[in-house]
Amino acid sequence: MHELHDAPLAPLTTFRLGGPATRLVTAVTDDEVIAAVREADDAGTPLLIIGGGSNLVIGDRGFDGTALRIATKGFTLDGTALELAAGEVWTDAVARTVEAGLAGVECLAGIPGSAGATPIQNVGAYGQEVSTTITEVVAYDRAARGTVTLTGAECGFSYRHSRFKQHPGRWVVLRVRFGLEDAGGLSAPLKYAETARALGVEPGDRVPATTARDTVLKLRAGKGMVLDPEDHDTWSAGSFFTNPILTDAQYAEFAARVRARLGDDVTPPGFPEGEGRTKTSAAWLIDRAGFTKGYGTGPARISTKHTLALTNRGAARTEDLLALAREVVTGVHDAFGITLVNEPVTVGVSL
């Protein structure tokens, strides 16, 4: 293991924000990960797990404890069965599965971060979620002090949620196993209307998996959602807020507020999310509440390409970002009665 003290954490995050950790340990094997976790637990030392840093908002004061960076490697493909070490770069792994002619995660291309983070958040985009392909997650259980293997069903997946997120800090993901599909080089059936439109096909159609991946990457790049060190529009955590899921009564009240504010001819987005529930668009709410692309004059602003991305323009502090996030949350609630929930994990700070 590699160890540093008073170590900067900002370079390990896609926001490039946050103060230092008292101690930073980099683990390159599963045994090193487990040893570092056990050492911290035995000493009662606070522990922060860092993978790709794409879903972290770390406070300006940093982290008073041990930050454990998981840098394990391992890509094993056996037919349609894929196993990834937690430290594998997710978008690189997606590219390799597509090159192998397999379907199931091709529309998750370009998502920053590590493979180990995908089951925690049930990462999803453009009509796919990892929950549909994850078969098992191997993790270190800090409560039982041992390694466990959870089936996909045992992970408790739902929209941007999982058993791991429900009990933060208990499990440290070591490996993720996926069951992909051999469709003769074709993608899974396309579920996302924007992707289908961009490809000139209908939802439910299949296209070459490479074409689906390349199209998603172009769509994401157009929204500043593909990391580029030279483009401050990508210095973000991707979508900062989750799409609200409302009961029928809540959605009806929301629609009434929309009509009162924007006119009787305006209908807010609504997508079925199970019986009696409707998902609406956080991006639509933000935009219609007056926070348009590029909003802000300080060092933290809304992306010029996508209203869901809050960005560091190069000289921001975490407090600048949080001030902008709070302004957006308050504005959306005042306008539509809906409280947005942040998607990134906050460390030492809160909205």
Coordinates of C-alpha atoms in Angstrom, one line a residue, residues 48-268:
L48 CA -13.6 7.6 3.5
I49 CA -13.6 5.3 0.5
I50 CA -12.6 6.9 -2.8
G51 CA -12.9 5.2 -6.2
G52 CA -13.0 7.4 -9.3
G53 CA -14.1 10.5 -7.2
S54 CA -17.0 11.2 -9.6
N55 CA -19.7 11.3 -7.0
L56 CA -18.0 13.1 -4.1
V57 CA -18.4 16.6 -2.7
I58 CA -15.7 17.0 -0.1
G59 CA -15.7 20.0 2.3
D60 CA -13.0 22.6 2.1
R61 CA -11.6 21.5 5.5
G62 CA -11.0 18.1 4.1
F63 CA -11.3 14.8 5.9
D64 CA -10.0 14.1 9.4
G65 CA -9.3 10.4 9.1
T66 CA -8.1 7.8 6.6
A67 CA -9.1 8.2 3.0
L68 CA -8.8 4.8 1.2
R69 CA -8.3 5.1 -2.6
I70 CA -9.3 1.8 -4.2
A71 CA -7.0 1.3 -7.2
T72 CA -7.5 -2.5 -7.8
K73 CA -7.4 -3.9 -11.3
G74 CA -9.1 -6.9 -12.9
F75 CA -11.2 -7.4 -16.0
T76 CA -12.2 -11.0 -16.6
L77 CA -14.6 -12.0 -19.4
D78 CA -15.8 -15.6 -19.7
G79 CA -18.4 -15.9 -22.4
T80 CA -21.1 -13.4 -21.3
A81 CA -20.0 -13.3 -17.7
L82 CA -17.9 -10.3 -16.7
E83 CA -16.1 -9.7 -13.4
L84 CA -14.6 -6.3 -12.7
A85 CA -12.3 -5.3 -9.8
A86 CA -13.7 -2.3 -7.9
G87 CA -10.9 0.0 -9.1
E88 CA -11.4 -0.6 -12.8
V89 CA -12.2 2.6 -14.7
W90 CA -15.9 2.1 -15.6
T91 CA -16.0 3.7 -19.1
D92 CA -12.9 1.7 -20.1
A93 CA -14.6 -1.5 -19.0
V94 CA -17.7 -0.6 -21.1
A95 CA -15.6 -0.1 -24.1
R96 CA -14.0 -3.5 -23.7
T97 CA -17.4 -5.3 -23.5
V98 CA -18.6 -3.5 -26.6
E99 CA -15.4 -4.5 -28.4
A100 CA -16.1 -8.1 -27.4
G101 CA -19.5 -7.8 -29.1
L102 CA -21.6 -8.0 -25.9
A103 CA -24.7 -5.9 -24.9
G104 CA -26.1 -4.7 -21.7
V105 CA -24.0 -1.7 -20.6
E106 CA -23.2 0.0 -23.9
C107 CA -25.5 3.0 -23.1
L108 CA -23.6 3.5 -19.9
A109 CA -20.5 4.6 -21.8
G110 CA -18.8 7.8 -20.7
I111 CA -19.9 7.7 -17.1
P112 CA -16.9 8.7 -15.0
G113 CA -15.9 6.7 -11.9
S114 CA -14.9 3.2 -11.0
A115 CA -16.7 -0.1 -11.4
G116 CA -17.0 -0.5 -7.6
A117 CA -19.2 2.6 -7.4
T118 CA -21.8 1.4 -9.9
P119 CA -23.8 -0.9 -7.7
I120 CA -23.9 1.6 -4.8
Q121 CA -25.7 4.2 -6.8
N122 CA -27.3 1.8 -9.3
V123 CA -25.7 3.8 -12.0
G124 CA -28.0 4.4 -15.0
A125 CA -28.3 6.6 -18.1
Y126 CA -29.9 6.5 -21.5
G127 CA -32.3 3.7 -20.7
Q128 CA -29.9 1.3 -18.9
E129 CA -29.1 0.7 -15.3
V130 CA -26.4 -1.6 -13.9
S131 CA -29.1 -3.4 -11.8
T132 CA -30.3 -5.2 -14.9
T133 CA -27.0 -6.9 -15.6
I134 CA -25.3 -7.2 -12.1
T135 CA -25.4 -10.8 -11.0
E136 CA -23.3 -10.6 -7.9
V137 CA -21.3 -8.1 -5.8
V138 CA -18.4 -9.2 -3.7
A139 CA -17.8 -6.9 -0.7
Y140 CA -16.1 -6.6 2.6
D141 CA -18.8 -6.4 5.4
R142 CA -17.4 -4.2 8.1
A143 CA -20.1 -5.3 10.5
A144 CA -19.4 -9.0 10.1
R145 CA -15.7 -8.4 9.5
G146 CA -15.7 -10.8 6.5
T147 CA -16.1 -11.0 2.8
V148 CA -19.6 -11.6 1.5
T149 CA -21.1 -12.2 -1.9
L150 CA -24.5 -10.6 -2.6
T151 CA -26.7 -11.6 -5.5
G152 CA -28.2 -8.9 -7.6
A153 CA -31.6 -9.4 -5.9
E154 CA -30.0 -9.1 -2.5
C155 CA -28.5 -5.7 -3.5
G156 CA -32.0 -4.1 -3.2
F157 CA -31.7 -2.0 -6.3
S158 CA -34.1 0.8 -7.2
Y159 CA -33.8 4.1 -8.9
R160 CA -30.3 5.5 -8.0
H161 CA -30.5 3.4 -4.8
S162 CA -29.3 0.1 -3.4
R163 CA -28.7 -1.8 -0.1
F164 CA -25.2 -0.3 -0.1
K165 CA -26.5 3.2 -0.2
Q166 CA -29.2 2.5 2.4
H167 CA -26.5 1.4 4.8
P168 CA -23.6 3.7 4.0
G169 CA -20.3 2.6 5.2
R170 CA -21.1 -1.0 6.0
W171 CA -19.9 -2.6 2.8
V172 CA -16.8 -1.9 0.8
V173 CA -17.3 -3.2 -2.7
L174 CA -14.4 -5.4 -4.0
R175 CA -15.7 -7.0 -7.2
V176 CA -18.8 -6.7 -9.4
R177 CA -20.0 -9.5 -11.6
F178 CA -22.3 -8.9 -14.6
G179 CA -24.3 -11.1 -16.9
L180 CA -24.2 -9.6 -20.4
E181 CA -25.9 -10.6 -23.7
D182 CA -24.5 -11.9 -26.9
A183 CA -26.8 -10.5 -29.5
G184 CA -24.4 -11.0 -32.4
G185 CA -22.8 -7.6 -31.9
L186 CA -26.1 -5.7 -31.5
S187 CA -27.1 -3.6 -28.6
A188 CA -29.8 -4.3 -26.1
P189 CA -33.2 -3.0 -27.2
L190 CA -33.0 0.8 -27.0
K191 CA -35.2 2.2 -24.2
Y192 CA -34.3 5.9 -24.3
A193 CA -36.2 8.1 -26.8
E194 CA -33.4 10.5 -27.2
T195 CA -30.9 7.8 -28.1
A196 CA -33.4 6.2 -30.6
R197 CA -34.0 9.6 -32.2
A198 CA -30.3 10.3 -32.6
L199 CA -29.9 6.9 -34.3
G200 CA -33.0 7.3 -36.5
V201 CA -34.7 4.2 -35.1
E202 CA -37.6 3.4 -32.8
P203 CA -37.5 2.6 -29.1
G204 CA -37.1 -1.2 -28.7
D205 CA -34.9 -1.5 -31.8
R206 CA -31.4 -2.8 -31.7
V207 CA -28.4 -1.3 -33.4
P208 CA -24.7 -2.3 -33.5
A209 CA -23.4 -2.0 -29.9
T210 CA -20.5 0.1 -31.1
T211 CA -22.9 2.5 -32.7
A212 CA -25.0 2.8 -29.6
R213 CA -21.9 3.4 -27.5
D214 CA -20.5 6.0 -29.8
T215 CA -23.9 7.8 -30.0
V216 CA -24.3 7.9 -26.3
L217 CA -20.7 9.4 -26.0
K218 CA -21.6 12.1 -28.5
L219 CA -24.9 12.9 -26.6
R220 CA -23.0 13.0 -23.3
A221 CA -20.2 15.2 -24.7
G222 CA -22.8 17.6 -26.0
K223 CA -24.0 18.0 -22.4
G224 CA -20.6 18.3 -20.9
M225 CA -20.9 14.8 -19.3
V226 CA -17.7 13.4 -20.6
L227 CA -14.6 14.3 -18.6
D228 CA -12.2 16.8 -20.3
P229 CA -9.5 18.4 -18.2
E230 CA -9.6 21.5 -20.5
D231 CA -13.4 22.0 -20.4
H232 CA -14.7 23.4 -17.1
D233 CA -18.2 22.3 -18.1
T234 CA -17.0 18.8 -17.3
W235 CA -15.6 19.7 -13.8
S236 CA -18.7 18.3 -12.2
A237 CA -20.3 15.2 -10.7
G238 CA -22.5 14.8 -13.7
S239 CA -26.2 15.1 -12.7
F240 CA -26.1 16.8 -9.3
F241 CA -29.8 16.1 -8.5
T242 CA -31.9 13.0 -8.9
N243 CA -35.2 13.1 -10.8
P244 CA -38.0 13.4 -8.2
I245 CA -40.4 10.5 -7.9
L246 CA -43.9 11.7 -6.8
T247 CA -47.1 10.0 -5.7
D248 CA -50.2 10.6 -7.8
A249 CA -51.4 13.2 -5.3
Q250 CA -48.0 15.0 -5.3
Y251 CA -47.8 15.0 -9.1
A252 CA -51.4 16.4 -9.4
E253 CA -50.4 19.2 -7.0
F254 CA -47.2 19.8 -8.9
A255 CA -49.1 20.0 -12.2
A256 CA -51.5 22.5 -10.7
R257 CA -48.6 24.7 -9.6
V258 CA -47.0 24.5 -13.1
R259 CA -50.3 25.6 -14.7
A260 CA -50.6 28.5 -12.3
R261 CA -47.0 29.6 -12.9
L262 CA -46.5 28.8 -16.5
G263 CA -49.9 28.7 -18.1
D264 CA -52.7 26.2 -18.7
D265 CA -51.0 24.9 -21.9
V266 CA -47.9 23.7 -20.0
T267 CA -47.7 20.1 -18.9
P268 CA -44.7 19.0 -16.8

